[in-house]
XYZ file of C-alpha atoms in Angstrom:
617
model
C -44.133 16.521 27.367
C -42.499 18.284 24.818
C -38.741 19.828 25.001
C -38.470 23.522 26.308
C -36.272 24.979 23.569
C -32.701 24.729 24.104
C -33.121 22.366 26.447
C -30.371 18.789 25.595
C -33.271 16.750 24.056
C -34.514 19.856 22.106
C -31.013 19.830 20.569
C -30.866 15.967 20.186
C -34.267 16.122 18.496
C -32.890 19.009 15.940
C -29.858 17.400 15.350
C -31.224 13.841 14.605
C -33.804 15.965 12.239
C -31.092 17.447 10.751
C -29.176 13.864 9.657
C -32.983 12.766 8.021
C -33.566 15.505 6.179
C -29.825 15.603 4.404
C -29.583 12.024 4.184
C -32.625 11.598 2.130
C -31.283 14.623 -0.016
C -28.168 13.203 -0.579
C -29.912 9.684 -1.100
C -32.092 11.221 -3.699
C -29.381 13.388 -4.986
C -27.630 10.457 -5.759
C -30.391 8.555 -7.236
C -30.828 10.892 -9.518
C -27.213 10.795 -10.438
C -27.490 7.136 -11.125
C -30.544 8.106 -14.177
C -28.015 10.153 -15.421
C -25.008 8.077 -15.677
C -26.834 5.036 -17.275
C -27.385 2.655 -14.138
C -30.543 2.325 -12.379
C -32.937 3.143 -15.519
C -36.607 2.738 -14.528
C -36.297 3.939 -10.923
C -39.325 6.628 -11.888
C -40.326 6.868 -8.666
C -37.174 7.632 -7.125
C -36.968 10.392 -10.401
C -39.887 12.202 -9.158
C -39.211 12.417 -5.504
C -36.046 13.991 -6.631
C -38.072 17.065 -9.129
C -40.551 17.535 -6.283
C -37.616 17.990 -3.690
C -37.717 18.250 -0.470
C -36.381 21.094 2.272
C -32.425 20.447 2.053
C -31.762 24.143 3.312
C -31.141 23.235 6.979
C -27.689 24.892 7.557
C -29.651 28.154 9.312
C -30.135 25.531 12.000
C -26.258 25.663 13.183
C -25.895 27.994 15.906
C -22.345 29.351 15.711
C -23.156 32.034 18.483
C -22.565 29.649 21.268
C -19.071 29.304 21.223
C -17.961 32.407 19.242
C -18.999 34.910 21.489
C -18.201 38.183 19.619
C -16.038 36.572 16.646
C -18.865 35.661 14.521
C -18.104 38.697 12.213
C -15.074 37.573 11.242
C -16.292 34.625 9.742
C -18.603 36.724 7.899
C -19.279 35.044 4.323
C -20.434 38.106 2.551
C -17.875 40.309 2.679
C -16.135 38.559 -0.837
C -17.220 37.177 -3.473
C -17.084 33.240 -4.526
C -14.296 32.706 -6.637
C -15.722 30.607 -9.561
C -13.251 27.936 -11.081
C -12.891 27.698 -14.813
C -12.681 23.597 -16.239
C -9.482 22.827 -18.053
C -9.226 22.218 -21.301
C -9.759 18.657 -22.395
C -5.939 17.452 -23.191
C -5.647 17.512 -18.922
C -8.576 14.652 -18.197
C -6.033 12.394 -17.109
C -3.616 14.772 -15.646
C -1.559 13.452 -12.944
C 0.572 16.524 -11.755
C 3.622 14.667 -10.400
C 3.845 11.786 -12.962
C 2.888 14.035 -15.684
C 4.670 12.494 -19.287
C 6.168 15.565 -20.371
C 8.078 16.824 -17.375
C 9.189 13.267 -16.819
C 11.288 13.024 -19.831
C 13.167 15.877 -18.632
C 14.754 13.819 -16.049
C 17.608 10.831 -16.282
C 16.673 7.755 -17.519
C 18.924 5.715 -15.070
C 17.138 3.717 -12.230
C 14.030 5.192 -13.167
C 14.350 8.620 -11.982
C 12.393 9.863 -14.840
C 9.433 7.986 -13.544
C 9.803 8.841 -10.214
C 7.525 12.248 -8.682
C 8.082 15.029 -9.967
C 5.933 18.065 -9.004
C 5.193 21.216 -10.764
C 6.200 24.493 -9.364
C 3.916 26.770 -8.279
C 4.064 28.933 -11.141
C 2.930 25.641 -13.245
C -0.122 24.406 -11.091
C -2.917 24.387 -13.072
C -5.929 26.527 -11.168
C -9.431 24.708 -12.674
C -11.650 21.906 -12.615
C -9.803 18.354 -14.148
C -12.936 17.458 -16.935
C -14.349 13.984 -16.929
C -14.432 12.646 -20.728
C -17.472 12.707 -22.630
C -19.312 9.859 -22.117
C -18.204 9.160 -18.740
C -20.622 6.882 -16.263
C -20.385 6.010 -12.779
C -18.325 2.469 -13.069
C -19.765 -0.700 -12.338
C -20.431 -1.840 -8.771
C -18.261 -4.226 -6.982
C -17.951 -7.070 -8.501
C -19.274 -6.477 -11.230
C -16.450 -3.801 -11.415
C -13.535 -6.367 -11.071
C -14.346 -7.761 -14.452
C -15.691 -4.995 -16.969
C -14.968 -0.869 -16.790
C -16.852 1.504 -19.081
C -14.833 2.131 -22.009
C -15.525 5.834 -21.944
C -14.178 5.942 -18.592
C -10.678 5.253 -19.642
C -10.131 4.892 -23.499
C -7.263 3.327 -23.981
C -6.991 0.304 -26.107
C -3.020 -0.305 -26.702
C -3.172 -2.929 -23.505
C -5.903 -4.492 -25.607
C -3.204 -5.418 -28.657
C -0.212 -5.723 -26.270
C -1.465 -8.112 -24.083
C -3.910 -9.691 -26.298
C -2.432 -13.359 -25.682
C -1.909 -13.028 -22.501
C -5.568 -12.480 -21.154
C -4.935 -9.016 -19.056
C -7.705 -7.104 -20.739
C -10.687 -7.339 -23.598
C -12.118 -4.621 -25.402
C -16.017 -5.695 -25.959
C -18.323 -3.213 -27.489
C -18.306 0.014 -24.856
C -17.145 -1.933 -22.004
C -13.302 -3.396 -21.259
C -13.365 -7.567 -19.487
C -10.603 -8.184 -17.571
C -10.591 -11.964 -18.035
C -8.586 -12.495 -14.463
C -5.289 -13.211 -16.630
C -1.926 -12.287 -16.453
C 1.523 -13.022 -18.363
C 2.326 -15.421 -15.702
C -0.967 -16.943 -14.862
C -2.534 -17.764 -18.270
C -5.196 -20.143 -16.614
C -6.359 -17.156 -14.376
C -5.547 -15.540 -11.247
C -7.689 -17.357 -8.816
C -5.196 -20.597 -9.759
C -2.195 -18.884 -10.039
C -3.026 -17.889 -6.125
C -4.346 -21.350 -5.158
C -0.286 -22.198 -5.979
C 0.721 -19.552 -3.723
C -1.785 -21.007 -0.771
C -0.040 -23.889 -0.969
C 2.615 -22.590 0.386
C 1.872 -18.954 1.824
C -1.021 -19.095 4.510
C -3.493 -16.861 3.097
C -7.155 -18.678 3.873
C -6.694 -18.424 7.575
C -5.882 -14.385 7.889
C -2.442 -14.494 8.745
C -2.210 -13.064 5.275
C -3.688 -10.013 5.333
C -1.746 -6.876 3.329
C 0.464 -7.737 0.206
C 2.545 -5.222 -1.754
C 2.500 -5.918 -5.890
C 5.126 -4.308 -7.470
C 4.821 -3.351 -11.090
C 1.141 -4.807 -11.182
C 0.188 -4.218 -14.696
C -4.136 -3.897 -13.766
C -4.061 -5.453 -10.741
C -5.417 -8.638 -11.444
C -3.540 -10.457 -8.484
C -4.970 -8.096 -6.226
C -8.253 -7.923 -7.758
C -8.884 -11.766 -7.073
C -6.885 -11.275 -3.819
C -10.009 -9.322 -1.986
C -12.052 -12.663 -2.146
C -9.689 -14.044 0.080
C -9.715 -11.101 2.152
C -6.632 -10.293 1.378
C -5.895 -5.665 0.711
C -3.145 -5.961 -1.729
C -1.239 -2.643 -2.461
C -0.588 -2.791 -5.905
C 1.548 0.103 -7.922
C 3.041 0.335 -11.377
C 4.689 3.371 -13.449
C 2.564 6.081 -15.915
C 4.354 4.460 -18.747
C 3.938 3.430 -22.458
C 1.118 0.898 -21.589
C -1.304 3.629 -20.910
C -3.439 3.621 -17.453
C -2.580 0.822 -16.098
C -3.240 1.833 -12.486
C -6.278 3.529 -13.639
C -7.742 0.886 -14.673
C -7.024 -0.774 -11.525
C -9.041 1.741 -9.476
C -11.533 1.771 -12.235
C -11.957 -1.988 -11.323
C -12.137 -0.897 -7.293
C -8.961 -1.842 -7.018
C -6.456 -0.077 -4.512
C -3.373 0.705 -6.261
C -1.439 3.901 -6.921
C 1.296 5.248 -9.472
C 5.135 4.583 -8.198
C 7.725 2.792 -8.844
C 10.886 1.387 -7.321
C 13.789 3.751 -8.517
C 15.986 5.915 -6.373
C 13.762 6.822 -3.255
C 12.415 4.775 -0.253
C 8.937 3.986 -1.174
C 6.248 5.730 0.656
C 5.137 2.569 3.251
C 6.503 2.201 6.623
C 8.750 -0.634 7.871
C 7.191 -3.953 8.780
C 3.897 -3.288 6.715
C 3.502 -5.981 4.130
C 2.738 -9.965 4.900
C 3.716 -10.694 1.541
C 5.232 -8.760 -1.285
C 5.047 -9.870 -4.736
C 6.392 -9.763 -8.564
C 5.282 -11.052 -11.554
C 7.077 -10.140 -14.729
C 7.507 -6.931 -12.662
C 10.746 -6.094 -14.929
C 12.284 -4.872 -11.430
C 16.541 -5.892 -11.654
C 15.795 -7.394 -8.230
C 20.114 -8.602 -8.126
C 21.593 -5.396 -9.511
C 22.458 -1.819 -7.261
C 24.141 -4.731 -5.059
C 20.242 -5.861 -3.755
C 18.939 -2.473 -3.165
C 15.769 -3.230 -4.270
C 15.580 -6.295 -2.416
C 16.514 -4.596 0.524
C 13.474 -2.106 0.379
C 11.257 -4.752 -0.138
C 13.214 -6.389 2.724
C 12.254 -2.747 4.647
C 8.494 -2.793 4.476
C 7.999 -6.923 4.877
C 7.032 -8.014 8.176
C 9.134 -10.247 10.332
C 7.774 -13.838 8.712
C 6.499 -12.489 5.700
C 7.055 -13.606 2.772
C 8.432 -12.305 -0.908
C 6.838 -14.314 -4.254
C 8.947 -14.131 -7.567
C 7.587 -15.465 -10.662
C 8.817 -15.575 -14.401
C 12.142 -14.450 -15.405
C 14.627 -15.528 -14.197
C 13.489 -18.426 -12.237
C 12.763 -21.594 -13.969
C 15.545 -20.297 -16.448
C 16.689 -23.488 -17.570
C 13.319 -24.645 -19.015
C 12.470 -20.940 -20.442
C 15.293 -19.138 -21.661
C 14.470 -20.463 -25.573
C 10.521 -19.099 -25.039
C 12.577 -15.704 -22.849
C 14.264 -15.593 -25.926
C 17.208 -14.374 -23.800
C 20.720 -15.869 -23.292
C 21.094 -18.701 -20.240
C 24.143 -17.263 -18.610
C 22.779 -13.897 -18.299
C 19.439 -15.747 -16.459
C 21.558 -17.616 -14.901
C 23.832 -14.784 -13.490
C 20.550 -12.979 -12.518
C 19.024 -15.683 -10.254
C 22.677 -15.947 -8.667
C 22.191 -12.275 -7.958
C 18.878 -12.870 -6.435
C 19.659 -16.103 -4.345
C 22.836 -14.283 -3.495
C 20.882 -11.340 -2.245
C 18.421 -13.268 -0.369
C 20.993 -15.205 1.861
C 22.398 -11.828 3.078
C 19.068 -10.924 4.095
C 18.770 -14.406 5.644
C 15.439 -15.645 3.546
C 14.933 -18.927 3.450
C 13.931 -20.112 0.510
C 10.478 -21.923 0.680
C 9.292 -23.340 -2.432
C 10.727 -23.318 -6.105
C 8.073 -24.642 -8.543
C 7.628 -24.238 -12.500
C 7.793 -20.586 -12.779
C 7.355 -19.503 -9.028
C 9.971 -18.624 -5.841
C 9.014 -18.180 -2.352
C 10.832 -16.863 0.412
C 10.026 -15.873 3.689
C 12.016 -13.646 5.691
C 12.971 -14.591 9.361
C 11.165 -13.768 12.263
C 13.844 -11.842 14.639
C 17.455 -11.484 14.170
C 18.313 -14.492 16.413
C 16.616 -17.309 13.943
C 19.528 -15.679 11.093
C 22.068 -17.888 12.483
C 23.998 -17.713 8.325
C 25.114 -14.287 8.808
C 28.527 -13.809 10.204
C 29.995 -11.902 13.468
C 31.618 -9.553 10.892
C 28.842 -8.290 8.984
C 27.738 -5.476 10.830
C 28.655 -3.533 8.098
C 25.848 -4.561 5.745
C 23.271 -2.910 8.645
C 21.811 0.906 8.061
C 23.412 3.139 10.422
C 21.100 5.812 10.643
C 18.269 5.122 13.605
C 15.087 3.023 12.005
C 13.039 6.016 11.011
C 9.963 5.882 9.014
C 10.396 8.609 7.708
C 10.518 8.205 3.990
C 9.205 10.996 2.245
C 11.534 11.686 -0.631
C 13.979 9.814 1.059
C 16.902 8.292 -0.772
C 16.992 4.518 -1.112
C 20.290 2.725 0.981
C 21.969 -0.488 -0.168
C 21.823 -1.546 3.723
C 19.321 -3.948 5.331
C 17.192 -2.403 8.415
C 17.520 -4.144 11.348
C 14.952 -6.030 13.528
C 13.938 -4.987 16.784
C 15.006 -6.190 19.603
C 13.367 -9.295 20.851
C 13.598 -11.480 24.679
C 13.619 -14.768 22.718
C 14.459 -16.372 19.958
C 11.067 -17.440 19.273
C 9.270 -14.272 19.266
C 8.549 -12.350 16.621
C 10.752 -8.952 16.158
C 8.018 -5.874 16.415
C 5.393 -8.018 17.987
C 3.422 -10.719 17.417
C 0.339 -9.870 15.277
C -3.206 -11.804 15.157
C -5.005 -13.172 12.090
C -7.737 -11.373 10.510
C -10.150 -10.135 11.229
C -9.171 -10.309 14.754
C -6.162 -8.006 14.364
C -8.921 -5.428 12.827
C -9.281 -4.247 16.937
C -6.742 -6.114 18.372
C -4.152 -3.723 20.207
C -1.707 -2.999 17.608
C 2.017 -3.824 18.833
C 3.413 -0.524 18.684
C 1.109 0.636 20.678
C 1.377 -1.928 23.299
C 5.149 -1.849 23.139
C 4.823 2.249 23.472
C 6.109 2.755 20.081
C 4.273 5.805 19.249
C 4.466 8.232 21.966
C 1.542 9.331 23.583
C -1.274 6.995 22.220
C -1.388 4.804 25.232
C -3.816 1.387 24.973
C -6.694 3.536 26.306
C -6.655 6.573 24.300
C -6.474 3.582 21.394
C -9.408 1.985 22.494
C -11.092 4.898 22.889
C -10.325 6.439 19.506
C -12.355 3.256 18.104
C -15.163 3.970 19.816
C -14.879 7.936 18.852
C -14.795 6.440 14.955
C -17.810 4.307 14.945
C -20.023 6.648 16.804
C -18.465 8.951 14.025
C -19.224 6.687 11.011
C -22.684 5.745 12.852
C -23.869 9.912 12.583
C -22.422 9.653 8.704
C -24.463 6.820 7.702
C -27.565 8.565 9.238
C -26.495 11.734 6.906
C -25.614 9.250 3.906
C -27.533 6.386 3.999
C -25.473 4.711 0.702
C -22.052 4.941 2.540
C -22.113 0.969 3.053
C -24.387 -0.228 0.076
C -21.789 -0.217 -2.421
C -22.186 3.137 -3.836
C -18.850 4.098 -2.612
C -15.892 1.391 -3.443
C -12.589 3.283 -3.180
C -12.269 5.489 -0.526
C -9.759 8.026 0.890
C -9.271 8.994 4.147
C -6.901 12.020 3.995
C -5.963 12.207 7.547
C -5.968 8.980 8.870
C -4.722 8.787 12.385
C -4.869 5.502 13.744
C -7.341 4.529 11.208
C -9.901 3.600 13.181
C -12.235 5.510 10.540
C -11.415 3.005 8.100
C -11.579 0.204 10.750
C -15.423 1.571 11.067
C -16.361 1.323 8.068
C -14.424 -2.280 6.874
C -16.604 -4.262 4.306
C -16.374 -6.627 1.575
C -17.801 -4.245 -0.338
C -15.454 -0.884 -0.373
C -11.852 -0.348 1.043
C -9.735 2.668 2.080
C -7.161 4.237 1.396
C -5.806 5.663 4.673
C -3.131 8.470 3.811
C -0.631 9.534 6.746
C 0.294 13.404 6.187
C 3.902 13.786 6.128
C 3.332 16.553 8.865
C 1.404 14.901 11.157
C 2.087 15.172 14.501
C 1.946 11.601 15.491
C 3.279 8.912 12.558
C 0.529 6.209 13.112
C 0.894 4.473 9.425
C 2.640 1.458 10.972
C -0.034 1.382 13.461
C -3.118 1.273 10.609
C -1.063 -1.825 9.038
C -0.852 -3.999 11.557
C -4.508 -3.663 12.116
C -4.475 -5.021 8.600
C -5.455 -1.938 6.673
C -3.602 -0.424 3.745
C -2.209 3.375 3.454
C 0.392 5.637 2.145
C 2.728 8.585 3.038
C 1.856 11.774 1.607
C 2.474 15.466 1.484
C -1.130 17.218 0.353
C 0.753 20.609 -0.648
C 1.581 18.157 -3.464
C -0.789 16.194 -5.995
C -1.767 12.901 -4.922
C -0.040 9.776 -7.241
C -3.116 8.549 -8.842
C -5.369 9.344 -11.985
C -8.189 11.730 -12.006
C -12.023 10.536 -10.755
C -10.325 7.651 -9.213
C -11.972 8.081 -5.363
C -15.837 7.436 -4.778
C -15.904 9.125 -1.452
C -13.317 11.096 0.324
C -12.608 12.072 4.496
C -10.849 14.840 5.384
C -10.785 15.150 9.209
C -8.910 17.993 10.613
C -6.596 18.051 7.579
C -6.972 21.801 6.978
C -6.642 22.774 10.469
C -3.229 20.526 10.204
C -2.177 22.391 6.639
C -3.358 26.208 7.802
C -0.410 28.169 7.075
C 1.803 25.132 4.750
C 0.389 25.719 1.562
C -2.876 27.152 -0.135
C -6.138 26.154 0.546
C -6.879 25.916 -2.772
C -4.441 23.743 -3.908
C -5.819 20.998 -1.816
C -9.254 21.271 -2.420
C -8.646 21.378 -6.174
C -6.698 18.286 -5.654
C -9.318 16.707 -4.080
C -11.558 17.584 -7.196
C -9.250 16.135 -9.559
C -9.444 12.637 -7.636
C -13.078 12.566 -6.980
C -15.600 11.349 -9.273
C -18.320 13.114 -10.407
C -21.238 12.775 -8.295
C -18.456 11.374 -5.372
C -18.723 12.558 -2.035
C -16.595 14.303 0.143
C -17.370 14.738 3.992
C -15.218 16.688 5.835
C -14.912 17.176 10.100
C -13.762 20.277 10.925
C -13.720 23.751 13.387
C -16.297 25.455 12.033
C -14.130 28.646 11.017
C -12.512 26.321 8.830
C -15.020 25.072 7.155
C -16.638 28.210 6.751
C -13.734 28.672 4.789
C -14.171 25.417 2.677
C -17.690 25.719 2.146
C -17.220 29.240 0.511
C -14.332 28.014 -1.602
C -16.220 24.543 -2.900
C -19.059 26.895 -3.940
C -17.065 27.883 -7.135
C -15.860 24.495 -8.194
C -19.316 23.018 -9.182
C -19.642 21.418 -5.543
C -23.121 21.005 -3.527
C -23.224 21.042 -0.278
C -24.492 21.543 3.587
C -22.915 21.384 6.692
C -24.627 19.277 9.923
C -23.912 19.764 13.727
C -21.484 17.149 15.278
C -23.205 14.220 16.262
C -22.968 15.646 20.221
C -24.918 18.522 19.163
C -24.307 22.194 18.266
C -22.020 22.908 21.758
C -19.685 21.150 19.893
C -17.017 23.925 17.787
C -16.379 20.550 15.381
C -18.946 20.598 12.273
C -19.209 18.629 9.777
C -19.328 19.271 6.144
C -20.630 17.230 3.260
C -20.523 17.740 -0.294
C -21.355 16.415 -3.524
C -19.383 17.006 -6.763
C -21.738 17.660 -10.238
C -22.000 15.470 -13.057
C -20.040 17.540 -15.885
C -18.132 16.385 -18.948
C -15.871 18.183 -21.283
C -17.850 20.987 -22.622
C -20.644 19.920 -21.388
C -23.197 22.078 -19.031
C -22.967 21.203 -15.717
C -25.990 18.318 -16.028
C -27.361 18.147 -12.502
C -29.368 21.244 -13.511
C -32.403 19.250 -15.221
């Protein structure tokens, strides 16, 4: 017998239609898309489905009556007009707001302040679309992508000459091979981190997030993934031109930042392993400071890998072309460093230093009654956000024995993936109890289970980097964990709940950020981005606008954005994403239209500097 309208499996039936008929249109959408960018020449069939079309205006389906009552009017879209969004001109296709060249050499040059954030005032945002270059494709799928990037993607060449001897990067024809090399691993990456194995368990998963500090295009963490290993790799906008871009052209997570005067934006105890190679970081001078921010975000028993200058300085300093006695003095600074934070040193070999830092507190037996002193005084606080560095060393928790390890023991992965997280079994974060974490995982994949019905490419590969903007507990990204994308789970500086050290010890990577400010990457640098709840959370901080047209400037054309929402709100969105060159349709929540959550999805065009907008044809 058939459903009586309205009745629950009426509304299962038309919300189940509803995730068919936009999936295929965003599955032939994006087929389409492929023609256009170069890949996937000779899918005909696929061509024509896509001209003939099929009924994609299912939005009059919602039913926003139910729980609105009398309000509807309010939300009433045709009472303004769309504001339409004007492209920039083409000198801003790699604009990074807060890193952008100009404004930086305004500031000091001392401990890299110049290099550091720096925002534009509101009188200086730019208000239109970022352009892609001409030329532009959709980049190589994974891993194809970790060894060759479309040249017109990011057309820089000066790497190309600079580094020529050292492997980093080939220019070949319209394409740029990253031969896996590096200054310090001339014979490749994978073998320069078969040394590290030797000594730093990485095959069995107790390895699982790394930190790579000044990391050139990401090479270490590029060859990392294979090992299942999510390596958070960041280097300065500097004179070698898009360095980081080319990382996350490769599908490589990495972002732009430096170590200068601020705390970086990564919560204590986050890292397994932190790493520099040829980094050019003064690791001995500010009396250890940086070593004692790396020291911050390492986990109890992680471990800290140093290679090229100084160490080995004996054999090198002729090839260094730099006097002994000040490598010399430099390593002292560094060893001196290390013993106040109590790492033992594990391995010294050619060119390479280990260290691992100590477990708990009680297993430093070197440091003296007396040196209380060297200890922050100010209660452990994650709270980083534009925080000023300290030359002090954060202490441990507190710990029952001398054999456990300070903040909680953590499992190998992939178990740790769903594994209660420590600070929430400790009751760390207040009020996320063991259930309501449990729970929230099984909220996520029935979540990510409705978005794959909607988007049937989410886990194919179309999508490789991926940004979720308000991450929670990241159980989202815990959904959706593959060999084949990652994410890049962002903590809001105003949420209500900080959560970031929670999302690392499942073994998943994130940052700290504020989104009334411009995210620290490159332009078209995200395949797919998640905003859930994140404008309900900013309503009243800053513009609207400002966001979304961030969001633009990170997304690649033809990238998808899917955002979970009250429906007011996205109401809201919807209208506003109409003028920047945006498709898209909004769906029920998977629990049916009784629910006030929606969901939205969208699809930016394919547009190049003055070009049409090309999804048109």
């Amino acid at each position: 017998m058939a459903p009586k309208p309205g009745s629950a499996d009426g509304r299962t039936r038309s919300s189940f239609q509803i995730f068919i008929v936009i999936g295929l249109c965003l599955f032939f959408y994006i087929l389409g898309a492929w023609q256009r960018s170069g890949f996937g020449k000779g899918d005909s069939i696929a061509m024509e489905i896509t001209k003939t079309g099929s009924d994609c205006n299912i939005v009059s389906n919602l039913n926003f009556e139910t729980h609105h009552g009398g309000e509807v009017e309010t939300i009433d879209e045709s009472k303004s007009k769309t504001k339409m969004f004007e492209s920039c001109d083409a000198e801003y296709t790699d604009y990074t707001p807060c890193q952008d060249q100009k404004r930086a050499m305004t500031f000091p040059r001392n401990d890299m302040i110049y290099r550091e954030r720096h925002c534009p005032v509101e009188e200086e945002k730019l208000h239109c679309l970022i352009p892609a270059p001409k030329g532009y494709v959709t980049p190589f799928t994974w891993p194809k992508s970790r060894d060759y990037v479309p040249f017109a993607n990011a057309p820089y060449k000066s790497l190309t000459v600079e580094k020529a001897v050292q492997n980093w990067i080939q220019y070949e024809g319209n394409v740029f091979r990253f031969p896996g090399g590096g200054t310090q691993f001339p014979q490749g990456a994978d073998k320069y981190i078969d040394q590290l194995a030797a000594v730093v368990p990485i095959k069995d998963g107790t390895v699982r997030t790394a930190l790579d500090t000044g990391c050139g295009v990401a090479s270490w963490g590029a060859y990392l993934l294979s090992r299942h290993v999510l390596a958070m790799s960041f280097a300065p906008r500097d004179s070698h031109e898009a360095q980081v871009q080319f990382a996350l052209e490769r599908g490589v997570p990495a972002v732009i930042g430096v170590l200068g005067t601020v705390k970086l934006p990564y919560p204590s105890r986050a890292f397994d392993m932190a790493h520099c190679s040829r980094c050019l970081i003064p690791w001995g001078a500010n009396d250890g400071k940086y070593l004692m921010e790396v020291d911050r975000v390492l986990r109890p028993g992680g471990y800290w890998v140093l290679s090229g200058p100084p160490i080995n300085w004996k054999t090198n300093y002729k090839s260094w072309q730099r006097p002994r006695e000040e490598l010399e003095e430099e390593q002292r600074k560094i060893e001196e460093v290390a013993k106040l934070l109590c790492w033992e040193k594990k391995s010294e070999k050619g060119e390479i230093a280990i260290w691992q830092k100590r477990v708990n507190a009680d297993s430093c037996r070197d440091r003296q009654d007396d040196s209380q002193d060297i200890f922050c005084k100010s209660p452990v606080s994650d709270d980083v956000w534009y925080e000023k560095m300290e030359t002090c060393i954060t202490p441990y928790p507190n710990v029952e024995s001398s054999d456990e390890a300070a903040g909680g023991e953590l499992k190998t992965f992939p178990a740790r993936l769903y594994a209660v997280p420590p600070r929430i079994s400790s009751g760390s974060v207040p009020g996320i109890s063991v259930q309501a974490y449990q729970e929230d995982n099984n909220k996520w994949k029935r979540h990510v289970k409705a978005y794959k019905k909607i988007n049937s490419l989410l886990d194919t590969g179309r999508y490789r980097n991926i940004m979720d903007m308000n991450a929670g507990l990241g159980s989202f990204a815990a959904a959706l964990e593959s060999s084949k994308l990652w994410v890049m789970n962002v903590m809001p500086t105003i949420a209500e709940k900080n959560t970031l050290g929670v999302i690392y010890e499942r073994g998943l990577i994130g940052i700290y950020h504020d989104w009334c400010e411009a995210f620290s990457t490159y332009p078209r640098t995200y395949d797919l981005i998640h905003a859930h709840g994140l404008f309900s959370l900013y309503q009243d901080k800053c513009n609207m606008e400002d966001i979304l047209l961030e969001m633009d400037r990170i997304l690649r054309p033809e990238g998808a954005v899917i955002f979970r929402d009250e429906v007011d709100v996205l109401i809201k969105v919807k209208k506003m994403i109409g003028g920047m060159r945006w498709d898209a349709k909004m769906v029920d929540h998977e629990d049916g239209p009784l629910v006030p959550e929606k969901v939205l999805i969208a699809v930016k065009q394919y547009w190049v500097v003055g070009g049409k907008n090309s999804t048109s044809h």
